[in-house]
XYZ file of C-alpha atoms in Angstrom:
761
model
C 5.008 9.112 20.978
C 7.647 10.265 24.053
C 5.496 13.263 24.660
C 2.395 12.526 24.051
C -0.072 13.375 27.149
C -1.073 10.604 29.076
C -4.697 9.323 28.840
C -7.338 7.931 31.659
C -9.572 5.868 29.789
C -12.275 5.669 32.160
C -13.460 5.785 36.012
C -16.479 4.324 36.837
C -18.514 3.610 39.718
C -20.685 0.970 40.690
C -18.976 -1.360 38.296
C -19.827 -5.080 38.424
C -17.475 -7.403 40.742
C -15.125 -9.206 38.429
C -12.508 -11.596 39.609
C -8.516 -10.250 39.456
C -7.660 -10.368 36.016
C -3.792 -10.576 34.778
C -3.242 -8.325 32.007
C -0.135 -9.728 29.776
C 2.199 -7.060 28.607
C 1.101 -8.068 24.925
C -2.483 -8.223 25.094
C -4.933 -6.064 22.848
C -7.103 -5.035 25.162
C -7.382 -1.795 27.357
C -7.195 0.920 24.688
C -9.298 3.325 23.570
C -11.684 1.729 20.875
C -11.893 5.400 18.888
C -8.351 6.299 19.156
C -7.179 2.840 18.053
C -8.237 4.020 14.513
C -5.705 6.758 14.458
C -2.197 5.507 13.204
C -0.930 8.990 13.905
C -0.586 8.195 17.492
C 0.227 5.038 19.591
C -3.005 3.880 20.393
C -2.927 0.680 18.166
C -3.293 -2.742 19.797
C -0.707 -4.383 21.580
C -0.407 -1.339 24.274
C 1.274 -2.040 27.765
C -0.742 -0.612 30.394
C 1.762 0.882 32.749
C 0.578 2.642 36.219
C 2.751 5.501 37.115
C 4.551 5.096 40.750
C 2.371 6.788 42.750
C -0.669 5.528 41.288
C 0.062 1.701 42.066
C 0.842 2.928 45.399
C -2.111 4.546 46.004
C -4.438 2.027 44.098
C -3.107 -0.570 46.114
C -3.962 1.223 48.791
C -7.540 1.527 47.859
C -7.694 -2.159 46.936
C -10.811 -2.679 48.505
C -12.940 -0.140 47.211
C -16.110 -0.114 44.663
C -13.270 1.242 42.060
C -12.025 0.298 38.579
C -9.666 2.624 36.560
C -7.299 2.178 33.219
C -4.168 3.632 32.774
C -2.517 4.545 29.581
C 0.838 5.534 29.276
C 1.888 6.095 25.588
C 5.709 5.470 26.835
C 4.832 2.483 27.908
C 4.863 1.113 24.170
C 8.726 2.161 24.355
C 9.376 0.218 27.341
C 9.821 3.626 29.443
C 9.119 3.769 32.741
C 6.490 6.440 33.776
C 6.413 8.422 37.152
C 3.932 10.642 38.252
C 5.850 12.472 40.478
C 7.843 13.875 37.945
C 4.563 15.535 36.084
C 3.365 17.792 38.442
C 1.026 19.065 35.490
C -0.886 15.448 35.355
C -4.438 15.245 35.882
C -4.245 11.735 36.737
C -1.991 11.843 39.512
C -3.305 9.952 42.682
C -3.140 11.237 46.193
C -5.373 12.042 49.039
C -8.250 10.390 50.656
C -9.880 7.937 49.210
C -13.185 9.802 48.577
C -10.670 12.369 46.545
C -9.992 9.331 44.372
C -13.993 8.337 44.438
C -14.611 12.189 43.208
C -12.190 11.748 40.285
C -14.370 8.774 39.309
C -17.712 10.413 39.198
C -16.520 13.630 37.209
C -14.696 11.300 34.842
C -17.641 8.794 34.239
C -18.924 8.470 31.009
C -21.381 11.521 30.011
C -23.244 12.038 26.869
C -20.940 12.457 23.494
C -18.147 11.600 25.624
C -16.549 9.316 22.661
C -16.981 12.112 20.357
C -15.187 14.590 22.873
C -12.648 12.274 22.941
C -11.942 11.717 19.468
C -11.916 15.741 19.146
C -9.443 15.758 22.132
C -7.003 12.949 20.260
C -6.987 15.061 17.156
C -6.217 18.216 19.013
C -3.165 16.598 20.934
C -0.134 17.294 19.802
C 2.106 13.784 19.892
C 5.073 12.550 17.751
C 3.694 9.563 16.472
C 5.163 6.468 15.203
C 4.264 3.984 12.940
C 3.351 0.331 14.348
C 3.796 -2.303 11.431
C 1.162 -5.121 10.878
C 2.898 -7.539 13.510
C 2.288 -7.483 16.971
C 5.747 -6.972 19.114
C 7.242 -10.296 20.027
C 10.020 -10.406 23.089
C 12.411 -12.965 23.180
C 13.871 -14.438 26.170
C 17.579 -14.911 27.041
C 18.928 -17.907 24.810
C 15.587 -18.530 23.396
C 15.936 -19.967 19.454
C 14.886 -17.858 16.730
C 14.658 -19.218 13.245
C 15.369 -17.637 9.911
C 13.080 -17.641 7.096
C 14.160 -17.269 3.248
C 11.873 -15.867 0.592
C 12.035 -16.293 -3.206
C 15.557 -15.206 -5.311
C 14.940 -12.056 -6.722
C 16.644 -10.211 -9.529
C 16.547 -6.953 -10.964
C 17.876 -8.205 -14.162
C 15.152 -10.686 -15.219
C 12.634 -9.804 -13.004
C 11.622 -13.914 -12.637
C 11.588 -14.778 -8.984
C 12.387 -18.468 -7.942
C 12.525 -20.393 -5.006
C 15.551 -20.287 -2.321
C 15.696 -24.075 -2.425
C 16.189 -24.200 -6.493
C 19.637 -23.824 -5.751
C 22.048 -26.605 -3.685
C 21.983 -24.828 -0.467
C 21.650 -26.473 2.733
C 18.204 -27.769 4.176
C 16.439 -27.489 7.671
C 16.895 -30.951 9.385
C 12.991 -30.617 9.728
C 12.682 -30.383 6.232
C 11.255 -27.508 4.017
C 8.014 -26.026 5.146
C 6.028 -23.407 3.672
C 4.927 -20.455 5.674
C 1.258 -18.963 5.579
C 0.700 -16.486 2.918
C -1.906 -13.658 2.138
C -3.276 -13.044 -1.402
C -0.775 -10.057 -2.101
C 2.075 -12.216 -1.638
C 1.376 -15.155 -3.522
C 0.294 -12.750 -6.200
C 3.515 -10.869 -5.874
C 5.590 -14.334 -6.035
C 7.191 -14.691 -2.681
C 7.521 -18.052 -1.505
C 8.329 -17.826 2.128
C 10.088 -20.993 3.403
C 12.003 -22.244 6.646
C 15.839 -22.665 6.585
C 18.324 -24.212 8.624
C 19.769 -20.973 9.823
C 19.166 -20.649 13.870
C 20.331 -18.128 16.248
C 20.198 -18.229 19.899
C 19.292 -14.712 21.641
C 22.251 -13.210 22.788
C 24.717 -16.097 21.873
C 27.112 -15.137 19.818
C 28.438 -18.241 17.652
C 30.111 -19.266 14.600
C 28.122 -22.747 13.440
C 28.872 -25.276 10.626
C 25.945 -25.972 8.338
C 26.392 -28.623 5.680
C 28.735 -29.442 2.973
C 27.055 -30.332 -0.427
C 27.677 -33.241 -2.687
C 30.088 -32.663 -5.383
C 28.469 -29.923 -7.938
C 27.411 -31.504 -10.980
C 27.027 -29.937 -14.388
C 23.566 -28.705 -13.833
C 24.290 -27.552 -10.379
C 26.927 -25.258 -12.045
C 25.221 -23.640 -14.855
C 22.356 -22.892 -12.363
C 24.541 -21.227 -9.742
C 26.377 -19.312 -12.716
C 23.569 -18.429 -14.418
C 22.035 -16.809 -11.083
C 24.800 -15.298 -10.097
C 25.205 -13.392 -13.609
C 21.806 -12.385 -13.621
C 22.312 -10.925 -9.949
C 19.972 -12.825 -7.901
C 19.512 -11.823 -4.232
C 18.865 -13.898 -1.424
C 16.065 -12.538 0.750
C 16.346 -13.521 4.440
C 13.710 -12.711 7.204
C 14.107 -12.504 10.892
C 10.765 -11.663 12.802
C 9.419 -10.223 9.881
C 12.370 -8.053 9.171
C 14.540 -8.300 5.833
C 17.936 -8.700 5.773
C 19.876 -5.814 5.271
C 23.650 -5.226 3.812
C 25.779 -2.382 3.474
C 28.303 -1.062 0.756
C 30.389 1.856 0.194
C 30.548 3.938 -3.117
C 32.511 6.984 -3.786
C 32.283 7.602 0.197
C 28.425 7.084 0.254
C 27.107 4.062 2.207
C 24.105 2.351 0.224
C 21.543 -0.094 1.829
C 20.492 -3.167 0.170
C 17.918 -5.815 1.242
C 19.120 -9.216 0.732
C 22.787 -10.442 -0.337
C 23.747 -11.895 -3.652
C 23.775 -15.393 -4.497
C 27.426 -15.077 -5.575
C 29.756 -12.474 -7.562
C 31.736 -12.205 -10.842
C 35.138 -10.326 -10.147
C 35.971 -7.779 -12.912
C 38.436 -8.947 -15.249
C 37.696 -12.663 -14.741
C 35.418 -15.360 -16.079
C 34.735 -17.359 -13.004
C 31.955 -17.212 -10.388
C 32.130 -17.054 -6.720
C 29.457 -18.329 -4.223
C 28.498 -16.661 -1.063
C 28.472 -19.600 1.294
C 29.635 -17.571 4.494
C 27.381 -15.487 6.257
C 28.034 -12.960 9.036
C 25.104 -11.600 10.416
C 24.183 -8.865 12.851
C 20.915 -8.826 14.983
C 20.375 -5.524 16.740
C 18.014 -6.220 19.784
C 16.263 -4.104 22.385
C 15.951 -5.049 25.853
C 12.538 -4.636 27.107
C 11.723 -4.406 30.452
C 8.783 -5.453 32.624
C 5.775 -3.316 32.615
C 4.852 -3.443 36.188
C 0.971 -3.985 34.904
C -1.738 -4.186 37.617
C -3.549 -7.003 38.387
C -7.237 -5.329 37.792
C -10.215 -6.236 39.548
C -13.247 -4.396 40.811
C -15.257 -4.582 43.748
C -14.291 -6.213 47.580
C -11.432 -7.881 45.354
C -9.629 -4.084 44.506
C -6.483 -4.171 42.506
C -3.030 -5.392 42.743
C 0.575 -5.247 41.708
C 2.151 -7.842 39.399
C 5.301 -9.085 41.624
C 8.976 -8.317 40.377
C 9.568 -11.823 39.508
C 6.546 -12.100 37.355
C 7.855 -8.789 35.810
C 11.317 -10.397 35.127
C 9.599 -12.935 33.352
C 7.574 -10.758 31.303
C 11.074 -8.803 30.400
C 12.662 -9.977 27.293
C 14.633 -8.498 23.882
C 13.033 -7.454 20.859
C 14.455 -8.171 17.264
C 15.098 -4.261 15.813
C 17.459 -5.156 13.018
C 18.902 -7.783 11.093
C 22.017 -7.034 8.948
C 24.691 -9.407 6.783
C 28.056 -9.288 5.685
C 28.231 -11.887 2.867
C 31.563 -13.781 2.293
C 33.139 -16.545 0.050
C 35.197 -18.717 1.780
C 37.025 -21.773 0.632
C 36.891 -24.381 3.538
C 38.360 -27.959 3.394
C 35.477 -29.835 2.286
C 37.064 -33.100 4.017
C 37.645 -31.487 7.626
C 34.423 -29.706 7.524
C 32.176 -32.903 6.359
C 33.018 -34.440 9.802
C 30.987 -31.768 11.726
C 27.248 -32.382 12.210
C 24.540 -29.290 11.319
C 25.045 -26.761 14.102
C 28.492 -28.097 15.500
C 30.522 -24.741 16.319
C 33.481 -23.551 13.915
C 36.572 -21.939 14.504
C 37.019 -18.211 13.734
C 36.589 -17.646 10.248
C 37.595 -14.734 8.507
C 36.489 -13.032 4.784
C 39.156 -13.417 2.442
C 40.246 -10.397 0.060
C 42.243 -13.044 -2.380
C 40.262 -15.081 -4.883
C 42.241 -17.921 -4.153
C 41.022 -18.816 -0.729
C 37.280 -18.005 -2.275
C 34.784 -20.617 -3.257
C 34.886 -21.019 -6.939
C 31.847 -22.416 -8.713
C 33.124 -25.623 -10.748
C 32.163 -29.146 -11.331
C 32.793 -31.512 -8.882
C 33.583 -29.150 -6.113
C 32.061 -29.613 -2.347
C 30.692 -26.264 -0.958
C 30.389 -26.060 2.685
C 28.204 -23.795 3.944
C 28.766 -21.597 7.540
C 27.481 -18.868 9.063
C 28.383 -16.652 12.219
C 26.336 -14.494 13.917
C 26.679 -11.600 16.774
C 24.061 -9.915 19.050
C 24.045 -6.303 19.539
C 22.033 -4.126 22.125
C 20.349 -1.051 20.240
C 18.694 2.127 21.469
C 16.224 1.695 18.711
C 12.697 0.569 19.957
C 10.302 -2.032 18.306
C 7.922 0.357 16.203
C 10.869 2.175 14.904
C 12.481 -0.391 13.638
C 11.405 -0.136 9.917
C 12.428 3.557 9.776
C 15.651 2.267 8.068
C 13.661 0.623 5.476
C 11.000 3.064 4.992
C 12.824 6.170 4.913
C 12.268 7.843 1.656
C 14.831 10.207 0.171
C 14.053 12.767 -2.469
C 11.000 14.810 -1.085
C 11.799 18.043 -2.845
C 11.466 16.220 -5.839
C 7.817 15.569 -4.702
C 7.401 18.787 -3.622
C 8.344 20.429 -7.073
C 6.203 17.897 -9.040
C 3.285 19.300 -6.803
C 4.179 22.479 -7.093
C 4.087 22.205 -10.829
C 0.991 20.742 -10.508
C -0.677 23.368 -8.696
C 0.546 25.843 -11.729
C -1.465 23.852 -14.275
C -4.402 23.560 -12.082
C -4.577 27.338 -11.688
C -3.994 28.034 -15.508
C -6.618 25.662 -16.396
C -8.954 26.703 -13.450
C -8.665 30.301 -14.945
C -9.555 29.107 -18.421
C -12.633 27.546 -16.724
C -13.889 30.497 -14.547
C -13.501 32.477 -17.726
C -15.497 29.970 -19.635
C -18.151 30.098 -16.483
C -18.409 33.721 -15.395
C -17.417 35.946 -18.697
C -18.573 33.940 -21.740
C -21.583 31.338 -20.548
C -23.140 33.229 -17.820
C -23.095 36.783 -20.360
C -24.448 34.767 -23.008
C -27.294 32.757 -21.046
C -28.388 36.183 -19.062
C -28.735 37.646 -22.724
C -30.465 34.959 -24.001
C -32.850 34.795 -21.158
C -33.854 38.657 -21.279
C -35.301 38.369 -25.010
C -38.794 37.647 -25.661
C -39.682 35.121 -28.266
C -39.500 36.538 -31.087
C -36.034 38.164 -30.498
C -34.900 34.709 -29.716
C -35.720 33.419 -33.060
C -34.138 36.120 -34.589
C -30.865 35.572 -32.213
C -31.355 32.473 -33.055
C -30.951 32.634 -36.640
C -27.545 34.951 -36.016
C -26.399 32.715 -32.974
C -23.204 30.497 -33.480
C -20.912 28.079 -30.986
C -22.163 26.308 -28.810
C -26.022 27.598 -28.792
C -26.211 26.361 -31.841
C -26.311 22.520 -30.656
C -28.918 22.664 -28.191
C -31.057 19.959 -29.765
C -28.521 17.692 -30.458
C -25.958 17.961 -27.417
C -27.888 14.718 -25.461
C -28.219 12.964 -28.529
C -27.040 9.532 -27.672
C -23.451 8.714 -28.295
C -22.089 5.695 -30.815
C -21.476 2.561 -28.702
C -23.400 3.563 -25.751
C -23.493 0.597 -23.956
C -19.883 0.130 -23.866
C -19.660 3.911 -22.573
C -22.027 2.726 -19.768
C -19.754 -0.267 -19.137
C -16.411 1.641 -18.961
C -17.918 4.385 -16.683
C -18.980 1.827 -14.499
C -15.913 0.021 -14.352
C -13.659 3.502 -14.278
C -15.785 4.451 -10.880
C -14.907 1.544 -9.842
C -11.337 1.154 -10.082
C -11.160 5.434 -8.794
C -12.824 4.312 -5.889
C -10.553 1.614 -4.757
C -7.291 3.628 -5.891
C -8.836 6.256 -3.428
C -9.853 4.355 -0.722
C -6.496 2.122 -0.493
C -4.082 4.932 -0.649
C -6.120 6.984 1.939
C -5.808 3.984 3.926
C -1.936 3.554 3.293
C -1.544 7.333 3.973
C -2.568 6.838 7.297
C -0.595 3.942 7.514
C -2.831 0.889 7.603
C -1.116 -0.301 4.674
C 3.051 -0.498 5.208
C 5.154 -2.704 3.550
C 6.079 -3.762 6.842
C 2.916 -5.947 6.141
C 3.778 -7.750 3.011
C 1.156 -8.441 0.301
C -1.177 -5.792 2.583
C -1.610 -3.271 -0.059
C -2.171 -5.857 -2.977
C -4.736 -8.013 -0.867
C -6.732 -4.551 0.209
C -6.547 -3.521 -3.281
C -8.369 -6.864 -4.560
C -10.637 -6.814 -1.620
C -12.189 -3.328 -2.520
C -12.402 -3.968 -5.894
C -14.657 -6.806 -5.462
C -16.596 -4.765 -3.081
C -17.194 -1.998 -4.809
C -18.847 -3.943 -7.656
C -21.902 -2.627 -6.122
C -21.332 1.144 -6.858
C -19.706 -0.135 -10.686
C -23.143 -1.582 -11.546
C -25.306 1.246 -9.878
C -23.438 3.929 -12.052
C -23.197 2.281 -15.162
C -27.124 1.074 -15.421
C -28.281 4.686 -14.193
C -25.983 6.231 -17.000
C -27.532 3.639 -19.214
C -31.057 4.465 -18.022
C -30.066 8.382 -18.198
C -29.119 8.008 -22.171
C -31.911 5.528 -23.270
C -34.391 6.590 -20.766
C -35.731 3.349 -20.246
C -34.444 0.186 -17.780
C -34.546 -2.140 -20.379
C -31.522 -4.011 -21.239
C -30.078 -3.316 -18.025
C -29.379 -7.001 -16.952
C -26.698 -7.010 -20.140
C -25.043 -3.399 -18.702
C -24.773 -4.898 -15.213
C -23.181 -8.192 -16.578
C -20.951 -6.644 -18.909
C -19.848 -3.952 -16.225
C -18.808 -6.869 -14.113
C -16.736 -8.878 -16.759
C -15.047 -6.334 -19.455
C -12.193 -4.823 -17.172
C -11.888 -8.232 -15.106
C -12.182 -9.815 -18.258
C -9.174 -8.060 -19.890
C -7.590 -8.966 -16.729
C -7.878 -12.544 -16.901
C -6.442 -12.694 -20.409
C -3.595 -10.930 -19.759
C -2.579 -12.578 -16.201
C -3.396 -15.732 -18.376
C -0.770 -14.963 -20.864
C 1.940 -13.774 -18.518
C 1.231 -17.212 -16.296
C 1.919 -19.366 -18.820
C 5.039 -17.695 -19.839
C 6.051 -17.864 -15.792
C 4.790 -21.107 -15.971
C 7.289 -21.936 -18.498
C 10.535 -20.100 -16.438
C 9.348 -22.329 -13.920
C 9.072 -19.151 -11.813
C 7.314 -18.529 -8.164
C 6.029 -15.532 -9.944
C 3.580 -17.780 -11.365
C 0.124 -18.032 -10.196
C -0.384 -21.529 -8.857
C -3.876 -22.928 -10.326
C -5.598 -23.472 -7.256
C -5.260 -19.320 -6.544
C -6.735 -18.498 -9.858
C -9.519 -20.605 -9.372
C -9.611 -19.061 -6.082
C -9.645 -15.535 -7.525
C -12.377 -16.995 -10.039
C -14.452 -17.833 -7.456
C -14.271 -14.597 -5.555
C -14.707 -12.151 -8.410
C -18.046 -14.853 -9.363
C -19.487 -15.475 -5.523
C -18.704 -11.190 -4.407
C -18.332 -9.151 -7.431
C -20.762 -10.225 -9.948
C -23.693 -10.570 -7.657
C -22.430 -6.925 -6.294
C -22.410 -5.532 -9.370
C -25.957 -7.126 -10.192
C -27.172 -5.691 -7.504
C -26.063 -2.470 -8.103
C -27.560 -2.324 -11.358
C -31.147 -3.597 -9.763
C -30.454 -0.126 -7.691
C -29.611 2.010 -10.330
C -32.877 1.211 -12.060
C -34.430 1.988 -8.794
C -32.930 5.488 -8.882
C -34.059 8.574 -10.974
C -32.203 9.295 -14.069
C -30.635 12.665 -14.930
C -33.234 14.523 -16.921
C -32.082 16.536 -19.935
C -32.968 20.164 -19.696
C -33.967 20.580 -23.657
C -35.085 18.148 -25.996
C -33.136 16.253 -28.951
C -34.227 16.959 -32.277
C -35.418 14.179 -34.613
C -32.563 14.831 -37.391
C -29.056 15.550 -35.919
C -27.554 18.483 -37.104
C -24.591 18.470 -39.642
C -21.009 19.146 -37.928
C -18.928 21.845 -39.808
C -16.052 20.356 -41.478
C -13.018 21.300 -39.830
C -9.069 22.189 -40.703
C -7.737 19.643 -38.184
C -8.827 16.355 -36.877
C -10.531 16.239 -33.562
C -8.627 13.523 -32.295
C -5.555 15.823 -32.337
C -6.634 17.997 -29.783
C -8.129 15.325 -27.600
C -4.633 13.310 -27.499
C -2.884 16.461 -26.957
C -5.072 17.291 -23.799
C -3.711 13.927 -22.074
C -0.559 15.598 -21.581
C -1.438 18.007 -19.185
C -2.647 15.226 -16.364
C 0.302 13.569 -17.760
C 2.606 16.362 -16.305
C 1.236 16.001 -13.167
C 1.810 12.546 -12.006
C 4.998 11.358 -14.225
C 7.452 12.380 -11.422
C 5.556 9.910 -8.927
C 5.085 7.862 -11.480
C 8.755 7.321 -11.918
C 9.062 6.367 -7.917
C 6.018 3.784 -8.255
C 7.951 1.996 -11.376
C 11.243 2.121 -9.531
C 9.592 0.629 -6.192
C 7.924 -2.241 -8.634
C 10.743 -3.029 -10.971
C 13.936 -2.202 -8.775
C 12.698 -3.858 -5.336
C 12.575 -0.471 -3.438
C 10.259 0.208 -0.930
C 7.876 3.245 -1.449
C 6.319 4.857 1.741
C 5.228 8.234 0.141
C 1.759 7.388 0.159
C 1.136 11.070 1.593
C 2.670 12.142 -1.251
C 0.634 10.135 -4.030
C -2.309 10.973 -2.162
C -1.834 14.838 -3.100
C -0.924 13.942 -6.252
C -4.168 11.719 -6.766
C -6.120 14.759 -5.328
C -4.219 17.038 -8.309
C -4.852 14.592 -10.939
C -8.409 14.342 -10.160
C -8.537 18.317 -10.583
C -6.394 18.568 -13.454
C -8.703 15.676 -15.348
C -11.861 17.392 -14.587
C -10.549 20.780 -16.018
C -9.104 19.574 -18.991
C -12.210 17.404 -19.994
C -14.804 20.577 -19.504
C -12.122 22.801 -21.408
C -12.368 20.437 -24.379
C -15.759 19.849 -24.274
C -16.428 23.456 -24.166
C -14.155 23.941 -27.283
C -15.899 21.302 -29.217
C -19.387 22.664 -28.487
C -18.040 25.864 -29.641
C -17.343 24.533 -33.524
C -20.904 23.074 -33.465
C -19.589 19.636 -32.959
C -22.045 17.823 -30.635
C -20.306 14.538 -30.520
C -18.693 15.611 -27.212
C -19.365 12.249 -25.013
C -16.526 10.074 -25.719
C -14.361 12.902 -26.620
C -14.713 14.099 -22.948
C -13.718 10.631 -21.608
C -10.764 10.382 -23.887
C -9.717 13.986 -23.008
C -8.708 13.110 -19.881
C -8.496 9.466 -20.534
C -5.888 10.000 -23.117
C -3.260 10.089 -20.050
C -2.911 6.446 -20.376
C -1.110 6.310 -24.031
C 1.481 8.882 -22.088
C 2.032 6.648 -19.162
C 2.351 3.625 -21.242
C 4.789 5.285 -23.497
C 6.590 6.231 -20.263
C 6.682 2.845 -19.018
C 8.359 1.340 -22.478
C 11.017 4.551 -22.246
C 11.813 3.505 -18.608
C 12.010 0.169 -19.648
C 14.664 0.779 -22.455
C 16.808 3.544 -20.607
C 16.182 2.944 -16.558
C 16.082 -0.909 -17.253
C 18.631 -1.409 -19.409
C 20.132 -4.465 -17.637
C 17.003 -6.218 -18.353
C 17.519 -9.564 -19.994
C 15.665 -11.334 -22.067
C 12.574 -11.921 -24.352
C 10.384 -13.009 -20.981
C 11.286 -10.442 -19.085
C 10.491 -7.601 -21.639
C 7.218 -9.300 -22.185
C 6.107 -9.295 -18.269
C 7.105 -5.465 -18.081
C 5.043 -4.656 -20.991
C 2.011 -6.968 -19.818
C 1.890 -5.301 -16.448
C 2.312 -1.787 -17.780
C -0.190 -2.192 -20.621
C -2.566 -3.686 -17.527
C -1.576 -0.564 -15.379
C -2.424 1.843 -18.540
C -5.574 0.609 -19.004
C -6.654 0.833 -15.882
C -6.099 4.597 -15.750
C -7.484 5.289 -18.998
C -10.990 3.884 -17.294
C -10.701 6.154 -14.364
C -9.129 9.218 -15.468
C -11.903 8.979 -18.499
C -14.443 8.736 -16.083
C -13.629 11.429 -13.945
C -13.394 13.670 -17.113
C -16.586 12.421 -18.700
C -18.609 12.962 -15.594
C -17.117 16.169 -15.007
C -18.277 17.366 -18.653
C -21.329 15.817 -18.072
C -22.706 18.079 -15.659
C -20.859 20.934 -16.926
C -22.861 20.251 -20.373
C -26.112 19.404 -18.202
C -25.455 23.100 -16.094
C -24.662 24.921 -19.414
C -28.105 23.744 -21.318
C -30.101 23.686 -18.073
C -30.645 27.559 -18.455
C -31.535 27.439 -22.182
C -35.102 27.954 -23.230
C -36.334 26.350 -26.457
C -39.746 25.729 -28.040
């Protein structure tokens, strides 16, 4: 940020002689390799190396020396000119004789552990960080043509995306061309195409596009349906979504996209949006004064002022639109060619001057564009989209979760320090005869010492679910950590989903290892590990495949772009079979080589009878899920709103905190519930420990249904409801595996610790 200290990367004596090298302003070189991984500070690729004025003059003066230095001014990424003379405290001012510079180069030469010191210094430095989205900055010259792209039509009424060109819109003269999309974009139903909308930088113009043929019955029906389903047109300019603003009760509301049309209140007529008033915000970027860097006798020079002007340009930092419905004279408009200048057009308020949707109507499309200079810099251009409100609500949720954690931690503290430790100490101090006598009088968890590690029912299924749960948990943690650090911004469409899938595929080795090692611990042998590994590889992906296949057939029937293409389906299957399955089998093999966890006590041959209880134990298990749900339900609301209402979600820092709190609550709940079951002589704790924390998934699913009924009341049609329920079921199942695994592993080590000090013949 603008307050960061200037850094000198390094200076080295005796560097090998190199030719002069011209460094382009957008060249992703000459940055700290270690610091480039810190998104909080502007050391990501696309830097602009800008020596300050006095440094340039001194370097030019010392050009013949065998010297190389690289300068970094973080403000250069924001287009600011630096001046060493205005910063007397800067340790990088160059002045004096050449010997001083050479001495400084010697002192600054890399020494042992220098990179460690650089990393520590970077972490300690105080700076106002900014986020660079996942694309490189692009500068445009005066009058350069820039093209607008269009994405799928979307609606919060149906949740079914459709292609932009499924409606009778103007097509580009070069034909429709699809943009390359990543895996996440394809799975989300994005379909980015070129469009006929074309601007010229800093050229304000009003342009005619085309006039359609007379609308037939099918066109009218489709336009009316898309209008009444509140479909939005989504456009992109230099990776920025188009934004519009509306006023409601004196409050300015920001929207992405604009409607296909509108239906005035009190009428049954529909009007199409056929005139767009664009405003493009540009920030003027000046030449960077980048040096020509060389070593040895060639020295260093400075790029000329003419070259600097060539490197100057304009950055697009905003893209706004005002949609209008204008009734043009189709006969007069049809005489124009595409991109001909049109006269001034005003957005009418009267319905008589708006373009109605009806049969045999010819619709003319026009647009106007105005360029406006802005002080917004390129790294900050996404701030308007990613600004999140309601921070107090997030903090309130976190404070509630902390209260639950402290309450449960108090219970666990009492269990460990007052009950368990006291009983174990008393038990160990007795001699064998006294222990035998005491065993006859004992009650509670100490009586199940010979059954507590008895093999659970459906042991293979438990191992498979634990393996998949570990895989999902690791994927979620790594993804959220990277997103919180800024590596998976909504600015990079599809990156979050793509990253999740890639992580899941490669974490198969972890799933196989944990599943097989638990299997070996329970069975005492590695026999059957291949079956367990294969089941781990197929269990969760198989359920996902079944649900997605059913939903995909529904989307195919609706002709929605949300349907996964057959080619992508087979690509996903190929990735799973070639990456995830082999890695899971490899993890299972490693699990057979790892030492199993030894049980501290022997298991009796005859199972102990479990006393009858006044109430079924599953009620306690289901009730335990309310505590983890209380930790995440606020964040769950924001996530559902982001997915189903088309809002940006960029509070991954809060989400990371909630995730950590959820892990702690799940662990504590499972330990407390396991101890309660052991105290009533119920040694069948394995599955209960899993579902004690895993039952939170039931409440997540019920809350999703509540969200569908009360917050998505406008969701229309059985297809949309089926999609919502299907995806919610998939999400709840993944949460059950992850939270259940956390609870089970914690309870397993708790029980192991509890009985590890018990002496029994």
